[in-house]
Short mmCIF file of C-alpha atoms in Angstrom, two decimals:
data_model
loop_
_atom_site.label_atom_id
_atom_site.label_comp_id
_atom_site.label_asym_id
_atom_site.label_seq_id
_atom_site.Cartn_x
_atom_site.Cartn_y
_atom_site.Cartn_z
CA UNK W 26 -8.71 41.17 15.14
CA UNK W 27 -10.94 43.29 17.38
CA UNK W 28 -10.04 46.68 18.79
CA UNK W 29 -10.26 46.89 22.59
CA UNK W 30 -12.16 50.20 22.45
CA UNK W 31 -14.93 48.57 20.36
CA UNK W 32 -15.53 45.62 22.68
CA UNK W 33 -15.70 47.99 25.67
CA UNK W 34 -18.72 49.77 24.13
CA UNK W 35 -21.43 50.24 26.83
CA UNK W 36 -19.16 48.94 29.66
CA UNK W 37 -19.33 51.17 32.77
CA UNK W 38 -15.64 52.13 33.04
CA UNK W 39 -14.26 53.76 36.21
CA UNK W 40 -10.61 54.22 35.20
CA UNK W 41 -8.23 53.45 32.31
CA UNK W 42 -4.45 53.09 32.40
CA UNK W 43 -2.92 52.63 28.95
CA UNK W 44 -4.44 52.67 25.47
CA UNK W 45 -7.79 51.19 24.39
CA UNK W 46 -6.86 51.59 20.71
CA UNK W 47 -4.96 48.27 20.72
CA UNK W 48 -5.82 45.18 18.65
CA UNK W 49 -6.70 42.20 20.82
CA UNK W 50 -6.97 38.45 20.27
CA UNK W 51 -9.66 36.91 22.44
CA UNK W 52 -11.26 37.65 25.82
CA UNK W 53 -11.36 35.14 28.69
CA UNK W 54 -11.72 34.95 32.46
CA UNK W 55 -9.40 31.92 32.78
CA UNK W 56 -5.81 33.12 33.15
CA UNK W 57 -4.49 29.71 32.00
CA UNK W 58 -6.00 30.25 28.52
CA UNK W 59 -4.21 33.56 27.88
CA UNK W 60 -2.15 33.97 24.70
CA UNK W 61 -0.44 36.91 23.03
CA UNK W 62 -2.64 40.08 22.88
CA UNK W 63 -5.57 38.54 24.80
CA UNK W 64 -7.81 40.37 27.30
CA UNK W 65 -8.06 38.91 30.81
CA UNK W 66 -11.23 39.67 32.80
CA UNK W 67 -10.72 39.14 36.54
CA UNK W 68 -13.88 37.57 38.00
CA UNK W 69 -14.47 37.10 41.72
CA UNK W 70 -15.83 33.53 41.98
CA UNK W 71 -17.08 31.48 44.93
CA UNK W 72 -13.85 29.42 45.03
CA UNK W 73 -11.15 31.71 43.61
CA UNK W 74 -10.63 35.38 42.71
CA UNK W 75 -9.41 36.22 39.20
CA UNK W 76 -7.63 39.28 40.59
CA UNK W 77 -5.06 36.89 42.12
CA UNK W 78 -4.12 35.67 38.63
CA UNK W 79 -3.55 39.00 36.85
CA UNK W 80 0.27 38.60 36.93
CA UNK W 81 -0.04 35.04 35.55
CA UNK W 82 -2.31 36.28 32.70
CA UNK W 83 0.24 38.98 31.75
CA UNK W 84 3.07 36.44 31.89
CA UNK W 85 1.19 34.28 29.34
CA UNK W 86 0.67 37.19 26.93
CA UNK W 87 -2.41 39.20 28.02
CA UNK W 88 -2.06 42.85 26.97
CA UNK W 89 -5.25 44.15 28.57
CA UNK W 90 -6.67 43.53 32.04
CA UNK W 91 -10.28 44.22 33.09
CA UNK W 92 -10.68 44.34 36.89
CA UNK W 93 -12.74 45.98 39.62
CA UNK W 94 -9.63 46.80 41.72
CA UNK W 95 -6.39 47.89 40.07
CA UNK W 96 -3.38 45.75 41.08
CA UNK W 97 -0.64 47.32 43.20
CA UNK W 98 1.95 46.66 40.50
CA UNK W 99 1.17 48.29 37.16
CA UNK W 100 3.15 46.72 34.29
CA UNK W 101 4.42 49.06 31.56
CA UNK W 102 2.75 48.49 28.16
CA UNK W 103 -0.31 46.74 29.63
CA UNK W 104 -3.76 48.38 29.44
CA UNK W 105 -5.79 48.25 32.68
CA UNK W 106 -9.54 48.90 32.62
CA UNK W 107 -11.16 49.35 36.02
CA UNK W 108 -14.91 48.63 36.04
CA UNK W 109 -17.60 48.55 38.69
CA UNK W 110 -18.55 44.89 38.14
CA UNK W 111 -16.41 42.48 36.11
CA UNK W 112 -19.25 39.95 35.60
CA UNK W 113 -21.38 42.60 33.88
CA UNK W 114 -18.36 43.89 31.93
CA UNK W 115 -17.55 40.35 30.72
CA UNK W 116 -21.13 39.84 29.48
CA UNK W 117 -21.17 43.16 27.55
CA UNK W 118 -17.69 42.58 26.13
CA UNK W 119 -18.56 39.03 25.04
CA UNK W 120 -21.67 40.29 23.23
CA UNK W 121 -19.65 43.04 21.49
CA UNK W 122 -16.79 40.68 20.63
CA UNK W 123 -19.16 38.30 18.80
CA UNK W 124 -21.04 41.24 17.19
CA UNK W 125 -24.17 40.98 19.39
CA UNK W 126 -25.58 37.75 17.88
CA UNK W 127 -28.63 37.69 20.21
CA UNK W 128 -29.99 40.74 18.37
CA UNK W 129 -29.99 38.78 15.11
CA UNK W 130 -32.05 35.82 16.42
CA UNK W 131 -35.41 35.36 18.11
CA UNK W 132 -34.04 34.41 21.57
CA UNK W 133 -36.47 33.18 24.25
CA UNK W 134 -35.36 32.53 27.85
CA UNK W 135 -37.09 30.00 30.14
CA UNK W 136 -36.65 30.32 33.90
CA UNK W 137 -38.14 28.73 37.03
CA UNK W 138 -37.34 25.82 39.35
CA UNK W 139 -38.84 22.93 37.36
CA UNK W 140 -39.70 22.49 33.68
CA UNK W 141 -36.98 24.69 32.12
CA UNK W 142 -35.29 21.85 30.22
CA UNK W 143 -38.56 20.31 29.05
CA UNK W 144 -39.99 23.61 27.79
CA UNK W 145 -36.79 24.79 26.05
CA UNK W 146 -36.14 21.34 24.50
CA UNK W 147 -39.73 20.88 23.31
CA UNK W 148 -39.82 24.39 21.83
CA UNK W 149 -36.68 23.44 19.92
CA UNK W 150 -38.43 20.23 18.78
CA UNK W 151 -41.64 22.07 17.85
CA UNK W 152 -39.90 24.72 15.74
CA UNK W 153 -37.77 22.05 14.03
CA UNK W 154 -41.01 20.23 13.11
CA UNK W 155 -42.39 23.53 11.81
CA UNK W 156 -39.46 23.65 9.36
CA UNK W 157 -37.22 26.28 10.96
CA UNK W 158 -33.51 26.23 11.75
CA UNK W 159 -33.41 26.31 15.57
CA UNK W 160 -30.91 26.66 18.42
CA UNK W 161 -31.07 25.28 21.96
CA UNK W 162 -29.05 26.17 25.08
CA UNK W 163 -30.05 23.68 27.79
CA UNK W 164 -28.82 21.57 30.71
CA UNK W 165 -28.95 18.46 28.55
CA UNK W 166 -27.24 19.74 25.39
CA UNK W 167 -26.52 22.68 23.11
CA UNK W 168 -27.94 22.45 19.58
CA UNK W 169 -26.86 24.63 16.67
CA UNK W 170 -29.65 23.50 14.36
CA UNK W 171 -28.66 19.84 13.70
CA UNK W 172 -25.21 19.99 15.34
CA UNK W 173 -25.05 18.85 18.99
CA UNK W 174 -22.57 20.00 21.65
CA UNK W 175 -22.22 18.82 25.23
CA UNK W 176 -23.59 21.16 27.92
CA UNK W 177 -21.66 21.73 31.16
CA UNK W 178 -23.90 24.25 32.97
CA UNK W 179 -27.63 25.09 32.87
CA UNK W 180 -26.66 28.61 31.79
CA UNK W 181 -23.11 28.69 30.30
CA UNK W 182 -20.72 31.62 30.87
CA UNK W 183 -21.36 34.71 28.75
CA UNK W 184 -18.45 34.04 26.34
CA UNK W 185 -19.76 30.52 25.63
CA UNK W 186 -23.35 31.78 25.20
CA UNK W 187 -22.34 34.45 22.67
CA UNK W 188 -19.97 32.05 20.88
CA UNK W 189 -22.82 29.58 20.28
CA UNK W 190 -25.32 32.31 19.40
CA UNK W 191 -22.85 33.62 16.78
CA UNK W 192 -22.45 30.08 15.45
CA UNK W 193 -26.25 29.79 15.30
CA UNK W 194 -26.55 33.02 13.33
CA UNK W 195 -23.85 31.83 10.89
CA UNK W 196 -25.78 28.55 10.46
CA UNK W 197 -28.98 30.45 9.54
CA UNK W 198 -30.80 29.75 12.84
CA UNK W 199 -33.91 31.90 13.32
CA UNK W 200 -35.11 30.89 16.81
CA UNK W 201 -33.13 29.96 19.91
CA UNK W 202 -34.60 28.64 23.18
CA UNK W 203 -32.48 28.97 26.28
CA UNK W 204 -32.68 27.77 29.87
CA UNK W 205 -31.96 30.66 32.22
CA UNK W 206 -30.86 29.59 35.72
CA UNK W 207 -30.87 31.74 38.86
CA UNK W 208 -27.05 31.31 39.05
CA UNK W 209 -26.76 32.56 35.46
CA UNK W 210 -28.91 35.63 36.15
CA UNK W 211 -27.15 36.39 39.47
CA UNK W 212 -23.70 36.10 37.87
CA UNK W 213 -24.81 38.42 35.03
CA UNK W 214 -24.24 35.75 32.35
CA UNK W 215 -27.44 36.81 30.55
CA UNK W 216 -26.63 40.53 30.73
CA UNK W 217 -26.35 42.19 27.30
CA UNK W 218 -28.42 39.45 25.63
CA UNK W 219 -31.45 40.59 23.66
CA UNK W 220 -34.49 38.42 24.49
CA UNK W 221 -37.73 38.56 22.49
CA UNK W 222 -39.51 36.67 25.27
CA UNK W 223 -39.24 35.20 28.74
CA UNK W 224 -41.16 32.26 30.25
CA UNK W 225 -41.66 31.60 33.99
CA UNK W 226 -42.50 28.00 35.00
CA UNK W 227 -42.78 27.86 38.81
CA UNK W 228 -40.79 28.47 41.97
CA UNK W 229 -40.07 25.96 44.71
CA UNK W 230 -37.35 24.95 47.15
CA UNK W 231 -33.99 24.78 45.31
CA UNK W 232 -30.51 26.34 45.29
CA UNK W 233 -30.87 27.69 48.84
CA UNK W 234 -27.24 26.63 49.28
CA UNK W 235 -26.42 29.46 46.84
CA UNK W 236 -29.14 32.04 47.52
CA UNK W 237 -29.39 33.05 51.17
CA UNK W 238 -33.21 33.06 51.27
CA UNK W 239 -36.18 32.01 49.16
CA UNK W 240 -37.06 35.71 48.66
CA UNK W 241 -33.58 36.36 47.22
CA UNK W 242 -33.97 33.33 44.90
CA UNK W 243 -37.36 34.68 43.71
CA UNK W 244 -36.03 38.23 43.24
CA UNK W 245 -33.11 37.01 41.13
CA UNK W 246 -35.60 35.24 38.82
CA UNK W 247 -37.75 38.40 38.81
CA UNK W 248 -34.80 40.54 37.71
CA UNK W 249 -34.72 38.57 34.43
CA UNK W 250 -38.26 39.81 33.64
CA UNK W 251 -37.47 43.32 34.95
CA UNK W 252 -34.79 43.61 32.25
CA UNK W 253 -36.85 42.39 29.27
CA UNK W 254 -37.38 45.12 26.63
CA UNK W 255 -40.78 46.65 25.75
CA UNK W 256 -40.81 44.71 22.49
CA UNK W 257 -40.59 41.32 24.29
CA UNK W 258 -43.29 39.17 25.91
CA UNK W 259 -43.24 37.91 29.52
CA UNK W 260 -45.26 34.68 29.88
CA UNK W 261 -45.92 33.60 33.46
CA UNK W 262 -47.62 30.65 35.19
CA UNK W 263 -50.15 32.39 37.45
CA UNK W 264 -51.24 29.20 39.19
CA UNK W 265 -47.90 29.60 40.99
CA UNK W 266 -48.25 32.25 43.72
CA UNK W 267 -45.01 33.86 42.50
CA UNK W 268 -46.29 34.06 38.91
CA UNK W 269 -47.92 37.51 39.25
CA UNK W 270 -44.95 38.81 41.33
CA UNK W 271 -42.50 38.10 38.51
CA UNK W 272 -44.55 40.26 36.12
CA UNK W 273 -44.91 43.23 38.52
CA UNK W 274 -42.19 45.51 37.13
CA UNK W 275 -41.62 44.25 33.61
CA UNK W 276 -42.15 46.63 30.68
CA UNK W 277 -42.58 43.63 28.35
CA UNK W 278 -46.03 42.47 27.18
CA UNK W 279 -47.54 40.54 30.13
CA UNK W 280 -49.11 37.16 29.28
CA UNK W 281 -50.33 34.40 31.57
CA UNK W 282 -51.02 30.67 31.47
CA UNK W 283 -52.83 28.43 33.97
CA UNK W 284 -54.83 25.26 34.58
CA UNK W 285 -56.74 26.61 37.61
CA UNK W 286 -56.92 30.40 37.21
CA UNK W 287 -58.28 32.76 34.55
CA UNK W 288 -55.41 33.29 32.07
CA UNK W 289 -54.57 34.20 28.46
CA UNK W 290 -53.64 30.57 27.84
CA UNK W 291 -55.88 28.14 29.69
CA UNK W 292 -55.99 24.34 29.66
CA UNK W 293 -58.08 21.55 31.16
CA UNK W 294 -56.97 17.95 31.50
CA UNK W 295 -59.80 15.82 30.07
CA UNK W 296 -57.96 12.47 30.25
CA UNK W 297 -54.69 11.37 31.87
CA UNK W 298 -53.07 8.03 31.00
CA UNK W 299 -49.58 6.52 30.85
CA UNK W 300 -49.76 6.91 27.08
CA UNK W 301 -50.53 10.65 27.22
CA UNK W 302 -52.99 13.44 27.98
CA UNK W 303 -56.16 14.75 26.37
CA UNK W 304 -56.07 18.51 26.86
CA UNK W 305 -58.48 21.30 26.06
CA UNK W 306 -56.37 24.39 25.31
CA UNK W 307 -58.22 27.69 24.78
CA UNK W 308 -61.31 25.73 23.70
CA UNK W 309 -59.57 23.23 21.37
CA UNK W 310 -58.99 19.57 22.22
CA UNK W 311 -55.57 18.03 21.58
CA UNK W 312 -54.08 14.62 22.42
CA UNK W 313 -50.40 14.79 23.49
CA UNK W 314 -47.85 12.05 24.15
CA UNK W 315 -46.57 13.60 27.39
CA UNK W 316 -47.80 12.59 30.83
CA UNK W 317 -48.92 14.34 34.00
CA UNK W 318 -50.21 17.67 35.25
CA UNK W 319 -46.71 19.20 35.28
CA UNK W 320 -46.43 18.44 31.55
CA UNK W 321 -49.84 20.05 30.94
CA UNK W 322 -48.27 23.24 32.35
CA UNK W 323 -45.14 22.77 30.22
CA UNK W 324 -47.20 22.26 27.05
CA UNK W 325 -49.31 25.31 27.83
CA UNK W 326 -46.15 27.41 28.20
CA UNK W 327 -44.91 26.05 24.85
CA UNK W 328 -48.25 26.80 23.18
CA UNK W 329 -48.33 30.35 24.62
CA UNK W 330 -44.73 30.98 23.49
CA UNK W 331 -45.48 29.78 19.94
CA UNK W 332 -48.55 32.05 19.71
CA UNK W 333 -46.61 35.04 21.09
CA UNK W 334 -43.92 34.38 18.48
CA UNK W 335 -46.61 34.57 15.78
CA UNK W 336 -47.52 30.94 15.08
CA UNK W 337 -51.09 30.17 14.02
CA UNK W 338 -53.10 28.48 16.81
CA UNK W 339 -54.12 25.27 14.99
CA UNK W 340 -50.61 24.80 13.65
CA UNK W 341 -49.22 25.10 17.20
CA UNK W 342 -51.75 22.50 18.48
CA UNK W 343 -50.93 20.11 15.62
CA UNK W 344 -47.22 20.34 16.45
CA UNK W 345 -47.89 19.92 20.21
CA UNK W 346 -49.55 16.58 19.45
CA UNK W 347 -46.36 15.34 17.75
CA UNK W 348 -43.90 16.20 20.56
CA UNK W 349 -41.91 13.37 22.19
CA UNK W 350 -40.71 13.42 25.81
CA UNK W 351 -37.26 14.82 26.61
CA UNK W 352 -34.40 12.51 27.64
CA UNK W 353 -34.59 11.75 31.37
CA UNK W 354 -37.87 13.62 31.84
CA UNK W 355 -40.62 11.08 32.67
CA UNK W 356 -39.01 8.62 30.24
CA UNK W 357 -40.46 5.17 30.61
CA UNK W 358 -40.11 1.60 29.38
CA UNK W 359 -42.35 -1.42 29.91
CA UNK W 360 -40.44 -4.69 30.39
CA UNK W 361 -41.40 -8.09 28.96
CA UNK W 362 -42.80 -8.94 32.42
CA UNK W 363 -45.03 -5.82 32.23
CA UNK W 364 -43.07 -3.84 34.82
CA UNK W 365 -43.05 -0.10 34.05
CA UNK W 366 -39.78 1.73 34.83
CA UNK W 367 -39.82 5.53 34.78
CA UNK W 368 -36.65 7.65 34.87
CA UNK W 369 -37.06 11.29 35.85
CA UNK W 370 -34.71 14.16 36.72
CA UNK W 371 -36.87 15.13 39.75
CA UNK W 372 -34.21 16.38 42.19
CA UNK W 373 -36.24 18.95 44.15
CA UNK W 374 -39.07 18.25 46.63
CA UNK W 375 -41.62 19.88 44.33
CA UNK W 376 -40.53 17.94 41.24
CA UNK W 377 -40.48 14.62 43.13
CA UNK W 378 -43.95 15.27 44.54
CA UNK W 379 -45.28 16.20 41.06
CA UNK W 380 -43.94 13.00 39.49
CA UNK W 381 -45.21 10.74 42.29
CA UNK W 382 -48.66 12.38 42.33
CA UNK W 383 -48.84 12.02 38.54
CA UNK W 384 -48.08 8.29 38.77
CA UNK W 385 -50.58 7.86 41.62
CA UNK W 386 -53.28 9.65 39.60
CA UNK W 387 -52.77 7.33 36.64
CA UNK W 388 -52.27 3.98 38.38
CA UNK W 389 -55.06 1.60 39.47
CA UNK W 390 -53.61 1.07 43.02
CA UNK W 391 -53.64 -2.70 42.38
CA UNK W 392 -49.91 -2.48 41.75
CA UNK W 393 -46.90 -1.39 43.82
CA UNK W 394 -45.11 1.92 43.24
CA UNK W 395 -41.42 1.52 44.12
CA UNK W 396 -39.32 4.71 44.19
CA UNK W 397 -35.51 4.87 44.05
CA UNK W 398 -34.25 8.32 45.03
CA UNK W 399 -31.21 10.12 46.43
CA UNK W 400 -30.00 13.70 46.99
CA UNK W 401 -26.88 15.33 45.58
CA UNK W 402 -23.86 16.11 47.72
CA UNK W 403 -22.43 19.63 48.19
CA UNK W 404 -25.89 21.05 47.49
CA UNK W 405 -28.86 22.39 49.47
CA UNK W 406 -29.10 20.13 52.56
CA UNK W 407 -32.49 21.42 53.72
CA UNK W 408 -34.32 19.54 50.97
CA UNK W 409 -32.97 16.09 51.97
CA UNK W 410 -35.42 15.23 54.79
CA UNK W 411 -38.26 16.77 52.76
CA UNK W 412 -37.51 14.49 49.81
CA UNK W 413 -37.18 11.44 52.08
CA UNK W 414 -40.61 12.26 53.51
CA UNK W 415 -42.25 12.74 50.09
CA UNK W 416 -40.79 9.49 48.68
CA UNK W 417 -41.98 7.43 51.67
CA UNK W 418 -45.40 9.14 51.80
CA UNK W 419 -46.30 8.72 48.15
CA UNK W 420 -44.75 5.31 47.34
CA UNK W 421 -45.53 1.76 48.49
CA UNK W 422 -41.79 1.20 48.86
CA UNK W 423 -39.01 3.83 48.81
CA UNK W 424 -35.36 2.94 48.39
CA UNK W 425 -33.11 5.78 49.56
CA UNK W 426 -29.75 5.70 47.79
CA UNK W 427 -26.89 7.87 46.54
CA UNK W 428 -27.32 10.43 43.76
CA UNK W 429 -24.13 12.38 42.95
CA UNK W 430 -22.54 12.40 46.43
CA UNK W 431 -19.69 14.58 45.06
CA UNK W 432 -17.37 15.25 48.04
CA UNK W 433 -19.83 14.19 50.75
CA UNK W 434 -20.36 10.81 52.39
CA UNK W 435 -23.34 9.19 50.63
CA UNK W 436 -24.39 7.41 53.84
CA UNK W 437 -24.60 10.72 55.72
CA UNK W 438 -26.82 12.15 52.94
CA UNK W 439 -29.11 9.09 53.13
CA UNK W 440 -29.38 9.38 56.93
CA UNK W 441 -30.41 13.06 56.48
CA UNK W 442 -33.13 11.91 54.04
CA UNK W 443 -34.30 9.31 56.59
CA UNK W 444 -34.89 12.09 59.15
CA UNK W 445 -37.89 13.28 57.10
CA UNK W 446 -39.60 9.87 57.09
CA UNK W 447 -42.69 9.73 59.33
CA UNK W 448 -42.62 6.89 61.95
CA UNK W 449 -45.56 5.08 60.28
CA UNK W 450 -43.60 5.01 57.00
CA UNK W 451 -40.39 3.42 58.30
CA UNK W 452 -41.56 -0.02 57.22
CA UNK W 453 -41.81 1.27 53.63
CA UNK W 454 -38.19 2.38 53.27
CA UNK W 455 -34.92 0.64 52.50
CA UNK W 456 -31.55 2.41 52.49
CA UNK W 457 -29.03 1.07 49.97
CA UNK W 458 -25.96 3.25 49.36
CA UNK W 459 -24.88 1.70 46.06
CA UNK W 460 -27.22 3.19 43.41
CA UNK W 461 -26.95 0.22 41.02
CA UNK W 462 -27.75 -2.18 43.87
CA UNK W 463 -30.72 0.02 44.84
CA UNK W 464 -32.09 -0.15 41.28
CA UNK W 465 -31.46 -3.91 41.20
CA UNK W 466 -33.37 -4.35 44.47
CA UNK W 467 -36.31 -2.35 43.06
CA UNK W 468 -36.36 -4.63 39.99
CA UNK W 469 -36.27 -7.75 42.20
CA UNK W 470 -39.12 -6.47 44.38
CA UNK W 471 -41.28 -5.55 41.39
CA UNK W 472 -44.05 -7.91 40.26
CA UNK W 473 -45.87 -7.77 36.89
CA UNK W 474 -47.86 -4.48 36.53
CA UNK W 475 -45.75 -2.73 39.21
CA UNK W 476 -44.18 0.70 38.59
CA UNK W 477 -40.58 1.65 39.43
CA UNK W 478 -39.63 5.34 39.55
CA UNK W 479 -35.91 6.17 39.48
CA UNK W 480 -35.62 9.83 40.38
CA UNK W 481 -32.93 12.48 40.66
CA UNK W 482 -30.48 12.01 37.79
CA UNK W 483 -32.65 11.72 34.68
CA UNK W 484 -30.57 12.40 31.55
CA UNK W 485 -27.19 12.28 33.35
CA UNK W 486 -24.88 9.51 32.16
CA UNK W 487 -22.47 9.68 35.10
CA UNK W 488 -22.32 9.51 38.87
CA UNK W 489 -19.94 11.94 40.58
CA UNK W 490 -18.11 10.49 43.60
CA UNK W 491 -15.18 12.34 45.24
CA UNK W 492 -14.62 14.53 42.19
CA UNK W 493 -14.58 11.60 39.74
CA UNK W 494 -17.37 11.01 37.22
CA UNK W 495 -18.14 7.32 36.74
CA UNK W 496 -20.29 6.04 33.84
CA UNK W 497 -23.84 5.66 35.14
CA UNK W 498 -27.07 5.80 33.18
CA UNK W 499 -30.29 5.08 35.14
CA UNK W 500 -32.32 4.16 32.04
CA UNK W 501 -29.65 1.87 30.60
CA UNK W 502 -29.15 0.11 33.95
CA UNK W 503 -32.83 -0.48 34.71
CA UNK W 504 -33.41 -1.75 31.16
CA UNK W 505 -30.58 -4.29 31.44
CA UNK W 506 -31.61 -5.43 34.94
CA UNK W 507 -35.26 -5.96 33.95
CA UNK W 508 -34.17 -7.94 30.87
CA UNK W 509 -31.84 -10.15 32.97
CA UNK W 510 -34.55 -10.81 35.56
CA UNK W 511 -37.06 -11.76 32.86
CA UNK W 512 -34.60 -14.26 31.36
#
């Protein structure tokens, strides 16, 4: 059992009612999970306010309450801790409760709009190949060395993060690579974690349903680097105009990577094919199995991270050449009829444009490029017409369809995407609400040598409609449909 006083170490406390010398069970911010002697932390969320559930938490057995406003009714025998910010308090308490596991590992955070999952997952893969025990906290999955857990958020809540980091330490993990989202930073989920390094990928239009402005979105990402310790490294893509901005106030060691600018880690693309890239990284040539300019950036970030963590340069290059693409990130199959189907998570304008430009750079133009794409419901609406415009501009045929409509009408989302299509491109688009039917139509339209891109959902194995998740796997579906058509 932990003592309340110990897990409150370093929390900015404004007032205390009751004793902090009590033994406590666990801490949580979900009142429904309270049991005897637990600590309830009242978090103000976007949908509900934990302060409304303090009485419920006490009823279920909570003996300590952490809140930013003391309730009107103070219950005898209950300890109340008033703090300035309950999100920050929760993060510090979670770290203390699990004995600060991030200080016992080499934890690297990856942030940016696109590339986070690829970089974190490939760093995990690279360090596994190098013979280490490794951890991964990503959108796709959580790995405690060889053991896999399902991920629910890009950046989990601070209790979950520290729970898995503690499990990693117990399993003998030395390195952990973690995706750090703007939501996670803003909601203080990464507070009290000790990072040995931070990586910035790029910044483009995303999450403006959550952040009021692009500047606020950028500044939230920047705050991650502002809080890195002196002993850490901050590795930034300076081909992105925000790259230098993110390094402005960090006390960490500043490092840069680029394809176009002068940087500490510099690469040139010598050859680009569907089977991979020939890169020249800091003067050394290496053939890699990943495709496209965006992956050249990802691989450069991975190389820079490995060097900053102390790996020998030639060893890092050798391991880069062995890396395999991440699930749902430019994953492709070639059917018996020689039709190439690519599945990619591209769900932002920038990511979609990158993927389509990559395909257009590689292809001969003697074949059709057919794109199937949608936009998620209950998310940033401003990107819908932009993505409709990009898909119709850069494809021979674009099929606009549903993604995860969530609680919105899929047809309304598609019509908003159509608004971005230039008049001369109307003849190139089809709108098919049913995603499986849209993929089937793409397969029927495709001739030998053609390329089908299915964008937006990538690794996801479900489609969320009106709060219900239905089984749906883009790669599995396109594979089956192409096989049926060939028969």
